[in-house]
PDB file of N, CA, C and O in Angstrom:
ATOM      1  N   MET I 268     157.541  24.266 142.271  1.00 74.00           N
ATOM      2  CA  MET I 268     157.749  22.898 141.959  1.00 74.00           C
ATOM      3  C   MET I 268     157.242  22.655 140.531  1.00 74.00           C
ATOM      4  O   MET I 268     156.143  23.157 140.141  1.00 74.00           O
ATOM      5  N   SER I 269     158.109  22.057 139.731  1.00 80.00           N
ATOM      6  CA  SER I 269     157.632  21.758 138.343  1.00 80.00           C
ATOM      7  C   SER I 269     158.121  20.402 137.910  1.00 80.00           C
ATOM      8  O   SER I 269     158.946  19.707 138.549  1.00 80.00           O
ATOM      9  N   TYR I 270     157.512  19.935 136.813  1.00 74.00           N
ATOM     10  CA  TYR I 270     158.089  18.680 136.245  1.00 74.00           C
ATOM     11  C   TYR I 270     157.925  18.779 134.730  1.00 74.00           C
ATOM     12  O   TYR I 270     157.174  19.555 134.166  1.00 74.00           O
ATOM     13  N   GLY I 271     158.728  17.899 134.079  1.00 77.00           N
ATOM     14  CA  GLY I 271     158.783  17.834 132.707  1.00 77.00           C
ATOM     15  C   GLY I 271     159.990  17.195 132.196  1.00 77.00           C
ATOM     16  O   GLY I 271     160.754  16.545 132.923  1.00 77.00           O
ATOM     17  N   ALA I 272     160.143  17.156 130.847  1.00 73.00           N
ATOM     18  CA  ALA I 272     161.343  16.440 130.232  1.00 73.00           C
ATOM     19  C   ALA I 272     162.659  17.049 130.775  1.00 73.00           C
ATOM     20  O   ALA I 272     163.588  16.270 131.082  1.00 73.00           O
ATOM     21  N   VAL I 273     162.711  18.341 130.936  1.00 73.00           N
ATOM     22  CA  VAL I 273     163.877  18.957 131.514  1.00 73.00           C
ATOM     23  C   VAL I 273     163.496  19.626 132.862  1.00 73.00           C
ATOM     24  O   VAL I 273     163.986  20.667 133.230  1.00 73.00           O
ATOM     25  N   GLY I 274     162.651  19.011 133.622  1.00 77.00           N
ATOM     26  CA  GLY I 274     162.239  19.538 134.922  1.00 77.00           C
ATOM     27  C   GLY I 274     161.319  20.674 134.863  1.00 77.00           C
ATOM     28  O   GLY I 274     161.010  21.265 135.881  1.00 77.00           O
ATOM     29  N   GLY I 275     160.683  21.033 133.754  1.00 81.00           N
ATOM     30  CA  GLY I 275     159.684  22.030 133.597  1.00 81.00           C
ATOM     31  C   GLY I 275     160.398  23.466 133.738  1.00 81.00           C
ATOM     32  O   GLY I 275     159.736  24.365 133.932  1.00 81.00           O
ATOM     33  N   ALA I 276     161.624  23.459 133.519  1.00 83.00           N
ATOM     34  CA  ALA I 276     162.344  24.721 133.651  1.00 83.00           C
ATOM     35  C   ALA I 276     161.823  25.886 132.750  1.00 83.00           C
ATOM     36  O   ALA I 276     161.692  26.953 133.219  1.00 83.00           O
ATOM     37  N   ARG I 277     161.528  25.620 131.518  1.00 87.00           N
ATOM     38  CA  ARG I 277     161.024  26.653 130.552  1.00 87.00           C
ATOM     39  C   ARG I 277     159.632  27.171 131.107  1.00 87.00           C
ATOM     40  O   ARG I 277     159.397  28.303 130.936  1.00 87.00           O
ATOM     41  N   ALA I 278     158.805  26.306 131.482  1.00 87.00           N
ATOM     42  CA  ALA I 278     157.468  26.689 131.968  1.00 87.00           C
ATOM     43  C   ALA I 278     157.518  27.590 133.219  1.00 87.00           C
ATOM     44  O   ALA I 278     156.877  28.611 133.322  1.00 87.00           O
ATOM     45  N   VAL I 279     158.514  27.286 134.103  1.00 88.00           N
ATOM     46  CA  VAL I 279     158.706  28.099 135.315  1.00 88.00           C
ATOM     47  C   VAL I 279     159.268  29.371 134.930  1.00 88.00           C
ATOM     48  O   VAL I 279     158.807  30.495 135.465  1.00 88.00           O
ATOM     49  N   GLU I 280     160.157  29.535 133.948  1.00 88.00           N
ATOM     50  CA  GLU I 280     160.708  30.792 133.498  1.00 88.00           C
ATOM     51  C   GLU I 280     159.597  31.677 132.933  1.00 88.00           C
ATOM     52  O   GLU I 280     159.558  32.854 133.258  1.00 88.00           O
ATOM     53  N   HIS I 281     158.723  31.146 132.261  1.00 91.00           N
ATOM     54  CA  HIS I 281     157.649  31.822 131.596  1.00 91.00           C
ATOM     55  C   HIS I 281     156.672  32.279 132.630  1.00 91.00           C
ATOM     56  O   HIS I 281     156.162  33.463 132.664  1.00 91.00           O
ATOM     57  N   LEU I 282     156.313  31.431 133.625  1.00 91.00           N
ATOM     58  CA  LEU I 282     155.333  31.683 134.616  1.00 91.00           C
ATOM     59  C   LEU I 282     155.894  32.861 135.540  1.00 91.00           C
ATOM     60  O   LEU I 282     155.107  33.717 136.010  1.00 91.00           O
ATOM     61  N   ARG I 283     157.168  32.873 135.789  1.00 89.00           N
ATOM     62  CA  ARG I 283     157.692  33.950 136.633  1.00 89.00           C
ATOM     63  C   ARG I 283     157.551  35.307 135.936  1.00 89.00           C
ATOM     64  O   ARG I 283     157.385  36.297 136.600  1.00 89.00           O
ATOM     65  N   LEU I 284     157.783  35.377 134.624  1.00 93.00           N
ATOM     66  CA  LEU I 284     157.631  36.605 133.949  1.00 93.00           C
ATOM     67  C   LEU I 284     156.134  37.067 134.089  1.00 93.00           C
ATOM     68  O   LEU I 284     155.889  38.220 134.271  1.00 93.00           O
ATOM     69  N   VAL I 285     155.210  36.148 133.825  1.00 94.00           N
ATOM     70  CA  VAL I 285     153.778  36.494 133.966  1.00 94.00           C
ATOM     71  C   VAL I 285     153.423  36.972 135.384  1.00 94.00           C
ATOM     72  O   VAL I 285     152.784  37.975 135.545  1.00 94.00           O
ATOM     73  N   MET I 286     153.955  36.230 136.299  1.00 90.00           N
ATOM     74  CA  MET I 286     153.589  36.539 137.743  1.00 90.00           C
ATOM     75  C   MET I 286     154.222  37.979 138.105  1.00 90.00           C
ATOM     76  O   MET I 286     153.605  38.660 138.886  1.00 90.00           O
ATOM     77  N   GLY I 287     155.394  38.249 137.597  1.00 90.00           N
ATOM     78  CA  GLY I 287     156.039  39.521 137.727  1.00 90.00           C
ATOM     79  C   GLY I 287     155.222  40.662 137.276  1.00 90.00           C
ATOM     80  O   GLY I 287     155.069  41.710 137.920  1.00 90.00           O
ATOM     81  N   GLU I 288     154.733  40.446 136.111  1.00 94.00           N
ATOM     82  CA  GLU I 288     153.762  41.499 135.553  1.00 94.00           C
ATOM     83  C   GLU I 288     152.488  41.689 136.364  1.00 94.00           C
ATOM     84  O   GLU I 288     151.892  42.776 136.406  1.00 94.00           O
ATOM     85  N   LEU I 289     151.996  40.721 136.960  1.00 93.00           N
ATOM     86  CA  LEU I 289     150.780  40.706 137.838  1.00 93.00           C
ATOM     87  C   LEU I 289     151.085  41.145 139.230  1.00 93.00           C
ATOM     88  O   LEU I 289     150.302  41.306 140.086  1.00 93.00           O
ATOM     89  N   GLN I 290     152.443  41.443 139.484  1.00 88.00           N
ATOM     90  CA  GLN I 290     153.019  41.843 140.803  1.00 88.00           C
ATOM     91  C   GLN I 290     152.716  40.856 141.891  1.00 88.00           C
ATOM     92  O   GLN I 290     152.373  41.212 143.028  1.00 88.00           O
ATOM     93  N   VAL I 291     152.952  39.593 141.650  1.00 86.00           N
ATOM     94  CA  VAL I 291     152.739  38.394 142.596  1.00 86.00           C
ATOM     95  C   VAL I 291     154.102  38.106 143.031  1.00 86.00           C
ATOM     96  O   VAL I 291     155.090  37.947 142.202  1.00 86.00           O
ATOM     97  N   ALA I 292     154.234  37.977 144.351  1.00 83.00           N
ATOM     98  CA  ALA I 292     155.570  37.658 144.911  1.00 83.00           C
ATOM     99  C   ALA I 292     155.907  36.130 144.655  1.00 83.00           C
ATOM    100  O   ALA I 292     154.999  35.277 144.678  1.00 83.00           O
ATOM    101  N   ASP I 293     157.130  35.865 144.270  1.00 85.00           N
ATOM    102  CA  ASP I 293     157.583  34.489 143.996  1.00 85.00           C
ATOM    103  C   ASP I 293     158.729  34.228 144.766  1.00 85.00           C
ATOM    104  O   ASP I 293     159.395  35.067 145.299  1.00 85.00           O
ATOM    105  N   VAL I 294     159.175  32.934 144.700  1.00 89.00           N
ATOM    106  CA  VAL I 294     160.531  32.563 145.383  1.00 89.00           C
ATOM    107  C   VAL I 294     161.424  32.081 144.314  1.00 89.00           C
ATOM    108  O   VAL I 294     161.010  31.639 143.242  1.00 89.00           O
ATOM    109  N   ARG I 295     162.702  32.334 144.590  1.00 88.00           N
ATOM    110  CA  ARG I 295     163.737  31.999 143.593  1.00 88.00           C
ATOM    111  C   ARG I 295     164.009  30.417 143.521  1.00 88.00           C
ATOM    112  O   ARG I 295     164.252  29.945 142.357  1.00 88.00           O
ATOM    113  N   ALA I 296     163.982  29.742 144.574  1.00 90.00           N
ATOM    114  CA  ALA I 296     164.313  28.307 144.644  1.00 90.00           C
ATOM    115  C   ALA I 296     163.235  27.545 143.862  1.00 90.00           C
ATOM    116  O   ALA I 296     162.036  27.917 143.806  1.00 90.00           O
ATOM    117  N   GLN I 297     163.671  26.503 143.297  1.00 87.00           N
ATOM    118  CA  GLN I 297     162.807  25.664 142.420  1.00 87.00           C
ATOM    119  C   GLN I 297     163.099  24.187 142.650  1.00 87.00           C
ATOM    120  O   GLN I 297     164.275  23.841 142.617  1.00 87.00           O
ATOM    121  N   VAL I 298     162.100  23.355 142.691  1.00 87.00           N
ATOM    122  CA  VAL I 298     162.239  21.901 142.802  1.00 87.00           C
ATOM    123  C   VAL I 298     161.830  21.441 141.363  1.00 87.00           C
ATOM    124  O   VAL I 298     160.636  21.500 141.111  1.00 87.00           O
ATOM    125  N   ALA I 299     162.652  20.967 140.597  1.00 85.00           N
ATOM    126  CA  ALA I 299     162.411  20.489 139.233  1.00 85.00           C
ATOM    127  C   ALA I 299     162.444  18.989 139.124  1.00 85.00           C
ATOM    128  O   ALA I 299     163.481  18.415 139.391  1.00 85.00           O
ATOM    129  N   LEU I 300     161.236  18.445 138.810  1.00 83.00           N
ATOM    130  CA  LEU I 300     161.187  16.924 138.751  1.00 83.00           C
ATOM    131  C   LEU I 300     161.278  16.522 137.317  1.00 83.00           C
ATOM    132  O   LEU I 300     160.570  17.107 136.439  1.00 83.00           O
ATOM    133  N   SER I 301     162.043  15.448 137.047  1.00 82.00           N
ATOM    134  CA  SER I 301     162.174  15.035 135.646  1.00 82.00           C
ATOM    135  C   SER I 301     161.090  13.879 135.364  1.00 82.00           C
ATOM    136  O   SER I 301     160.947  12.939 136.281  1.00 82.00           O
ATOM    137  N   LEU I 302     160.449  13.945 134.303  1.00 78.00           N
ATOM    138  CA  LEU I 302     159.451  12.869 133.927  1.00 78.00           C
ATOM    139  C   LEU I 302     160.271  11.471 133.773  1.00 78.00           C
ATOM    140  O   LEU I 302     159.761  10.529 133.934  1.00 78.00           O
ATOM    141  N   TYR I 303     161.574  11.572 133.403  1.00 78.00           N
ATOM    142  CA  TYR I 303     162.297  10.402 133.124  1.00 78.00           C
ATOM    143  C   TYR I 303     162.936   9.728 134.365  1.00 78.00           C
ATOM    144  O   TYR I 303     162.882   8.459 134.370  1.00 78.00           O
ATOM    145  N   THR I 304     163.160  10.450 135.386  1.00 79.00           N
ATOM    146  CA  THR I 304     163.929   9.815 136.539  1.00 79.00           C
ATOM    147  C   THR I 304     163.009   9.911 137.937  1.00 79.00           C
ATOM    148  O   THR I 304     163.353   9.125 138.796  1.00 79.00           O
ATOM    149  N   ASP I 305     162.085  10.777 137.926  1.00 79.00           N
ATOM    150  CA  ASP I 305     161.340  11.005 139.197  1.00 79.00           C
ATOM    151  C   ASP I 305     159.924  10.409 139.228  1.00 79.00           C
ATOM    152  O   ASP I 305     159.203  10.653 140.191  1.00 79.00           O
ATOM    153  N   PHE I 306     159.532   9.808 138.148  1.00 76.00           N
ATOM    154  CA  PHE I 306     158.151   9.211 138.064  1.00 76.00           C
ATOM    155  C   PHE I 306     158.255   7.802 137.522  1.00 76.00           C
ATOM    156  O   PHE I 306     159.093   7.502 136.727  1.00 76.00           O
ATOM    157  N   GLU I 307     157.325   6.939 137.994  1.00 75.00           N
ATOM    158  CA  GLU I 307     157.227   5.575 137.327  1.00 75.00           C
ATOM    159  C   GLU I 307     156.668   5.745 135.926  1.00 75.00           C
ATOM    160  O   GLU I 307     155.755   6.510 135.728  1.00 75.00           O
ATOM    161  N   ARG I 308     157.190   4.839 135.098  1.00 73.00           N
ATOM    162  CA  ARG I 308     156.650   4.953 133.664  1.00 73.00           C
ATOM    163  C   ARG I 308     155.235   4.386 133.560  1.00 73.00           C
ATOM    164  O   ARG I 308     154.505   4.722 132.671  1.00 73.00           O
ATOM    165  N   THR I 309     154.750   3.414 134.345  1.00 74.00           N
ATOM    166  CA  THR I 309     153.522   2.749 134.238  1.00 74.00           C
ATOM    167  C   THR I 309     152.371   3.515 134.996  1.00 74.00           C
ATOM    168  O   THR I 309     151.273   3.023 134.872  1.00 74.00           O
ATOM    169  N   SER I 310     152.750   4.435 135.819  1.00 71.00           N
ATOM    170  CA  SER I 310     151.658   5.102 136.615  1.00 71.00           C
ATOM    171  C   SER I 310     152.064   6.514 136.880  1.00 71.00           C
ATOM    172  O   SER I 310     153.190   6.950 136.478  1.00 71.00           O
ATOM    173  N   ALA I 311     151.192   7.248 137.541  1.00 65.00           N
ATOM    174  CA  ALA I 311     151.492   8.680 137.844  1.00 65.00           C
ATOM    175  C   ALA I 311     152.307   8.719 139.187  1.00 65.00           C
ATOM    176  O   ALA I 311     152.553   9.828 139.647  1.00 65.00           O
ATOM    177  N   ALA I 312     152.594   7.657 139.785  1.00 69.00           N
ATOM    178  CA  ALA I 312     153.315   7.622 141.127  1.00 69.00           C
ATOM    179  C   ALA I 312     154.737   8.144 140.901  1.00 69.00           C
ATOM    180  O   ALA I 312     155.374   7.954 139.966  1.00 69.00           O
ATOM    181  N   SER I 313     155.145   8.868 141.906  1.00 69.00           N
ATOM    182  CA  SER I 313     156.497   9.570 141.940  1.00 69.00           C
ATOM    183  C   SER I 313     157.383   8.662 142.680  1.00 69.00           C
ATOM    184  O   SER I 313     157.004   7.901 143.625  1.00 69.00           O
ATOM    185  N   ARG I 314     158.701   8.756 142.387  1.00 71.00           N
ATOM    186  CA  ARG I 314     159.814   7.937 143.055  1.00 71.00           C
ATOM    187  C   ARG I 314     160.277   8.870 144.109  1.00 71.00           C
ATOM    188  O   ARG I 314     160.336  10.089 143.935  1.00 71.00           O
ATOM    189  N   ARG I 315     160.680   8.253 145.204  1.00 70.00           N
ATOM    190  CA  ARG I 315     161.271   9.087 146.352  1.00 70.00           C
ATOM    191  C   ARG I 315     162.627   9.552 145.850  1.00 70.00           C
ATOM    192  O   ARG I 315     163.461   8.762 145.565  1.00 70.00           O
ATOM    193  N   GLY I 316     162.828  10.866 145.906  1.00 75.00           N
ATOM    194  CA  GLY I 316     164.181  11.386 145.427  1.00 75.00           C
ATOM    195  C   GLY I 316     164.737  12.126 146.598  1.00 75.00           C
ATOM    196  O   GLY I 316     164.360  13.357 146.759  1.00 75.00           O
ATOM    197  N   ASP I 317     165.668  11.568 147.386  1.00 83.00           N
ATOM    198  CA  ASP I 317     166.264  12.220 148.416  1.00 83.00           C
ATOM    199  C   ASP I 317     167.115  13.441 147.998  1.00 83.00           C
ATOM    200  O   ASP I 317     167.329  14.425 148.753  1.00 83.00           O
ATOM    201  N   HIS I 318     167.523  13.347 146.731  1.00 84.00           N
ATOM    202  CA  HIS I 318     168.381  14.442 146.204  1.00 84.00           C
ATOM    203  C   HIS I 318     167.572  15.785 146.067  1.00 84.00           C
ATOM    204  O   HIS I 318     168.101  16.880 145.948  1.00 84.00           O
ATOM    205  N   HIS I 319     166.295  15.754 146.148  1.00 85.00           N
ATOM    206  CA  HIS I 319     165.434  16.960 145.996  1.00 85.00           C
ATOM    207  C   HIS I 319     165.189  17.550 147.360  1.00 85.00           C
ATOM    208  O   HIS I 319     164.676  18.759 147.430  1.00 85.00           O
ATOM    209  N   GLU I 320     165.488  16.868 148.495  1.00 87.00           N
ATOM    210  CA  GLU I 320     165.211  17.427 149.776  1.00 87.00           C
ATOM    211  C   GLU I 320     165.825  18.788 150.086  1.00 87.00           C
ATOM    212  O   GLU I 320     165.169  19.620 150.645  1.00 87.00           O
ATOM    213  N   PRO I 321     167.137  18.915 149.695  1.00 90.00           N
ATOM    214  CA  PRO I 321     167.751  20.252 150.024  1.00 90.00           C
ATOM    215  C   PRO I 321     167.100  21.306 149.183  1.00 90.00           C
ATOM    216  O   PRO I 321     166.841  22.486 149.788  1.00 90.00           O
ATOM    217  N   GLN I 322     166.703  21.103 147.947  1.00 90.00           N
ATOM    218  CA  GLN I 322     165.994  22.055 147.088  1.00 90.00           C
ATOM    219  C   GLN I 322     164.731  22.379 147.709  1.00 90.00           C
ATOM    220  O   GLN I 322     164.238  23.634 147.785  1.00 90.00           O
ATOM    221  N   LEU I 323     163.926  21.434 148.162  1.00 88.00           N
ATOM    222  CA  LEU I 323     162.629  21.603 148.755  1.00 88.00           C
ATOM    223  C   LEU I 323     162.692  22.424 150.079  1.00 88.00           C
ATOM    224  O   LEU I 323     161.930  23.302 150.252  1.00 88.00           O
ATOM    225  N   ALA I 324     163.689  22.138 150.791  1.00 92.00           N
ATOM    226  CA  ALA I 324     163.844  22.946 152.154  1.00 92.00           C
ATOM    227  C   ALA I 324     164.137  24.351 151.818  1.00 92.00           C
ATOM    228  O   ALA I 324     163.576  25.227 152.536  1.00 92.00           O
ATOM    229  N   THR I 325     164.982  24.610 150.840  1.00 94.00           N
ATOM    230  CA  THR I 325     165.362  26.019 150.505  1.00 94.00           C
ATOM    231  C   THR I 325     164.075  26.732 149.982  1.00 94.00           C
ATOM    232  O   THR I 325     163.724  27.945 150.398  1.00 94.00           O
ATOM    233  N   MET I 326     163.388  26.095 149.143  1.00 91.00           N
ATOM    234  CA  MET I 326     162.105  26.665 148.546  1.00 91.00           C
ATOM    235  C   MET I 326     161.140  26.937 149.746  1.00 91.00           C
ATOM    236  O   MET I 326     160.509  28.044 149.764  1.00 91.00           O
ATOM    237  N   LEU I 327     160.935  26.008 150.639  1.00 92.00           N
ATOM    238  CA  LEU I 327     159.919  26.253 151.722  1.00 92.00           C
ATOM    239  C   LEU I 327     160.351  27.365 152.675  1.00 92.00           C
ATOM    240  O   LEU I 327     159.562  28.186 153.141  1.00 92.00           O
ATOM    241  N   ASP I 328     161.757  27.526 152.896  1.00 94.00           N
ATOM    242  CA  ASP I 328     162.303  28.469 153.686  1.00 94.00           C
ATOM    243  C   ASP I 328     161.981  29.863 153.067  1.00 94.00           C
ATOM    244  O   ASP I 328     161.588  30.846 153.772  1.00 94.00           O
ATOM    245  N   GLN I 329     162.111  29.929 151.730  1.00 93.00           N
ATOM    246  CA  GLN I 329     161.750  31.223 151.143  1.00 93.00           C
ATOM    247  C   GLN I 329     160.279  31.540 151.107  1.00 93.00           C
ATOM    248  O   GLN I 329     159.917  32.677 151.328  1.00 93.00           O
ATOM    249  N   VAL I 330     159.450  30.503 151.034  1.00 92.00           N
ATOM    250  CA  VAL I 330     158.036  30.701 151.117  1.00 92.00           C
ATOM    251  C   VAL I 330     157.606  31.253 152.513  1.00 92.00           C
ATOM    252  O   VAL I 330     156.874  32.187 152.655  1.00 92.00           O
ATOM    253  N   VAL I 331     158.244  30.645 153.541  1.00 93.00           N
ATOM    254  CA  VAL I 331     158.018  31.137 154.960  1.00 93.00           C
ATOM    255  C   VAL I 331     158.524  32.626 155.080  1.00 93.00           C
ATOM    256  O   VAL I 331     157.739  33.405 155.692  1.00 93.00           O
ATOM    257  N   ALA I 332     159.590  32.961 154.536  1.00 92.00           N
ATOM    258  CA  ALA I 332     160.191  34.334 154.679  1.00 92.00           C
ATOM    259  C   ALA I 332     159.222  35.268 154.034  1.00 92.00           C
ATOM    260  O   ALA I 332     158.957  36.393 154.530  1.00 92.00           O
ATOM    261  N   TRP I 333     158.672  34.939 152.795  1.00 88.00           N
ATOM    262  CA  TRP I 333     157.745  35.842 152.170  1.00 88.00           C
ATOM    263  C   TRP I 333     156.468  35.968 152.936  1.00 88.00           C
ATOM    264  O   TRP I 333     155.872  37.100 152.971  1.00 88.00           O
ATOM    265  N   SER I 334     155.919  34.825 153.477  1.00 87.00           N
ATOM    266  CA  SER I 334     154.739  34.963 154.280  1.00 87.00           C
ATOM    267  C   SER I 334     154.807  35.863 155.480  1.00 87.00           C
ATOM    268  O   SER I 334     153.966  36.600 155.894  1.00 87.00           O
ATOM    269  N   LYS I 335     156.072  35.762 156.193  1.00 88.00           N
ATOM    270  CA  LYS I 335     156.377  36.545 157.372  1.00 88.00           C
ATOM    271  C   LYS I 335     156.447  38.064 156.871  1.00 88.00           C
ATOM    272  O   LYS I 335     155.925  38.957 157.511  1.00 88.00           O
ATOM    273  N   ALA I 336     157.054  38.284 155.788  1.00 85.00           N
ATOM    274  CA  ALA I 336     157.170  39.720 155.248  1.00 85.00           C
ATOM    275  C   ALA I 336     155.698  40.231 154.891  1.00 85.00           C
ATOM    276  O   ALA I 336     155.434  41.447 155.144  1.00 85.00           O
ATOM    277  N   ALA I 337     154.903  39.419 154.362  1.00 80.00           N
ATOM    278  CA  ALA I 337     153.540  39.877 153.991  1.00 80.00           C
ATOM    279  C   ALA I 337     152.692  40.128 155.277  1.00 80.00           C
ATOM    280  O   ALA I 337     151.935  41.057 155.217  1.00 80.00           O
ATOM    281  N   GLY I 338     152.986  39.370 156.326  1.00 78.00           N
ATOM    282  CA  GLY I 338     152.264  39.677 157.557  1.00 78.00           C
ATOM    283  C   GLY I 338     152.777  40.907 158.256  1.00 78.00           C
ATOM    284  O   GLY I 338     152.012  41.606 158.846  1.00 78.00           O
ATOM    285  N   ALA I 339     154.016  41.331 158.114  1.00 69.00           N
ATOM    286  CA  ALA I 339     154.589  42.444 158.649  1.00 69.00           C
ATOM    287  C   ALA I 339     154.232  43.744 157.942  1.00 69.00           C
ATOM    288  O   ALA I 339     154.158  44.820 158.498  1.00 69.00           O
ATOM    289  N   ASP I 340     154.018  43.625 156.617  1.00 65.00           N
ATOM    290  CA  ASP I 340     153.678  44.826 155.811  1.00 65.00           C
ATOM    291  C   ASP I 340     152.339  44.676 155.147  1.00 65.00           C
ATOM    292  O   ASP I 340     152.190  43.754 154.217  1.00 65.00           O
ATOM    293  N   SER I 341     151.317  45.296 155.658  1.00 59.00           N
ATOM    294  CA  SER I 341     150.098  45.138 155.098  1.00 59.00           C
ATOM    295  C   SER I 341     149.906  45.564 153.675  1.00 59.00           C
ATOM    296  O   SER I 341     148.910  45.286 153.000  1.00 59.00           O
ATOM    297  N   ARG I 342     150.824  46.277 153.170  1.00 60.00           N
ATOM    298  CA  ARG I 342     150.763  46.714 151.675  1.00 60.00           C
ATOM    299  C   ARG I 342     151.166  45.589 150.751  1.00 60.00           C
ATOM    300  O   ARG I 342     150.790  45.533 149.641  1.00 60.00           O
ATOM    301  N   LEU I 343     151.927  44.530 151.253  1.00 56.00           N
ATOM    302  CA  LEU I 343     152.272  43.427 150.567  1.00 56.00           C
ATOM    303  C   LEU I 343     151.243  42.361 150.562  1.00 56.00           C
ATOM    304  O   LEU I 343     151.032  41.825 151.645  1.00 56.00           O
ATOM    305  N   ARG I 344     150.607  41.957 149.585  1.00 56.00           N
ATOM    306  CA  ARG I 344     149.558  40.967 149.609  1.00 56.00           C
ATOM    307  C   ARG I 344     149.974  39.701 148.802  1.00 56.00           C
ATOM    308  O   ARG I 344     150.489  39.849 147.623  1.00 56.00           O
ATOM    309  N   ILE I 345     149.844  38.566 149.352  1.00 55.00           N
ATOM    310  CA  ILE I 345     150.134  37.398 148.617  1.00 55.00           C
ATOM    311  C   ILE I 345     148.763  36.777 148.262  1.00 55.00           C
ATOM    312  O   ILE I 345     147.882  36.594 149.005  1.00 55.00           O
ATOM    313  N   SER I 346     148.611  36.636 146.893  1.00 54.00           N
ATOM    314  CA  SER I 346     147.360  36.104 146.361  1.00 54.00           C
ATOM    315  C   SER I 346     147.442  34.863 145.672  1.00 54.00           C
ATOM    316  O   SER I 346     148.526  34.383 145.401  1.00 54.00           O
TER     317      SER I 346
END
């Protein structure tokens, strides 16, 4: 999950490269929140965005799949 002017996409790309070098498992799906449309301008409160729910569901499904894989294979460690 990321946020920024363009949904934090560049930060996520960079972090994935770093995590790959550290051999940390990651998920492909991403929920990108825009500072312009997903947050209130006067506070840090977020707006409810139903359009993000399918992305969130996909991301969580991938996290669950990785956690099951890590449980089945003791050599795979999620840190």
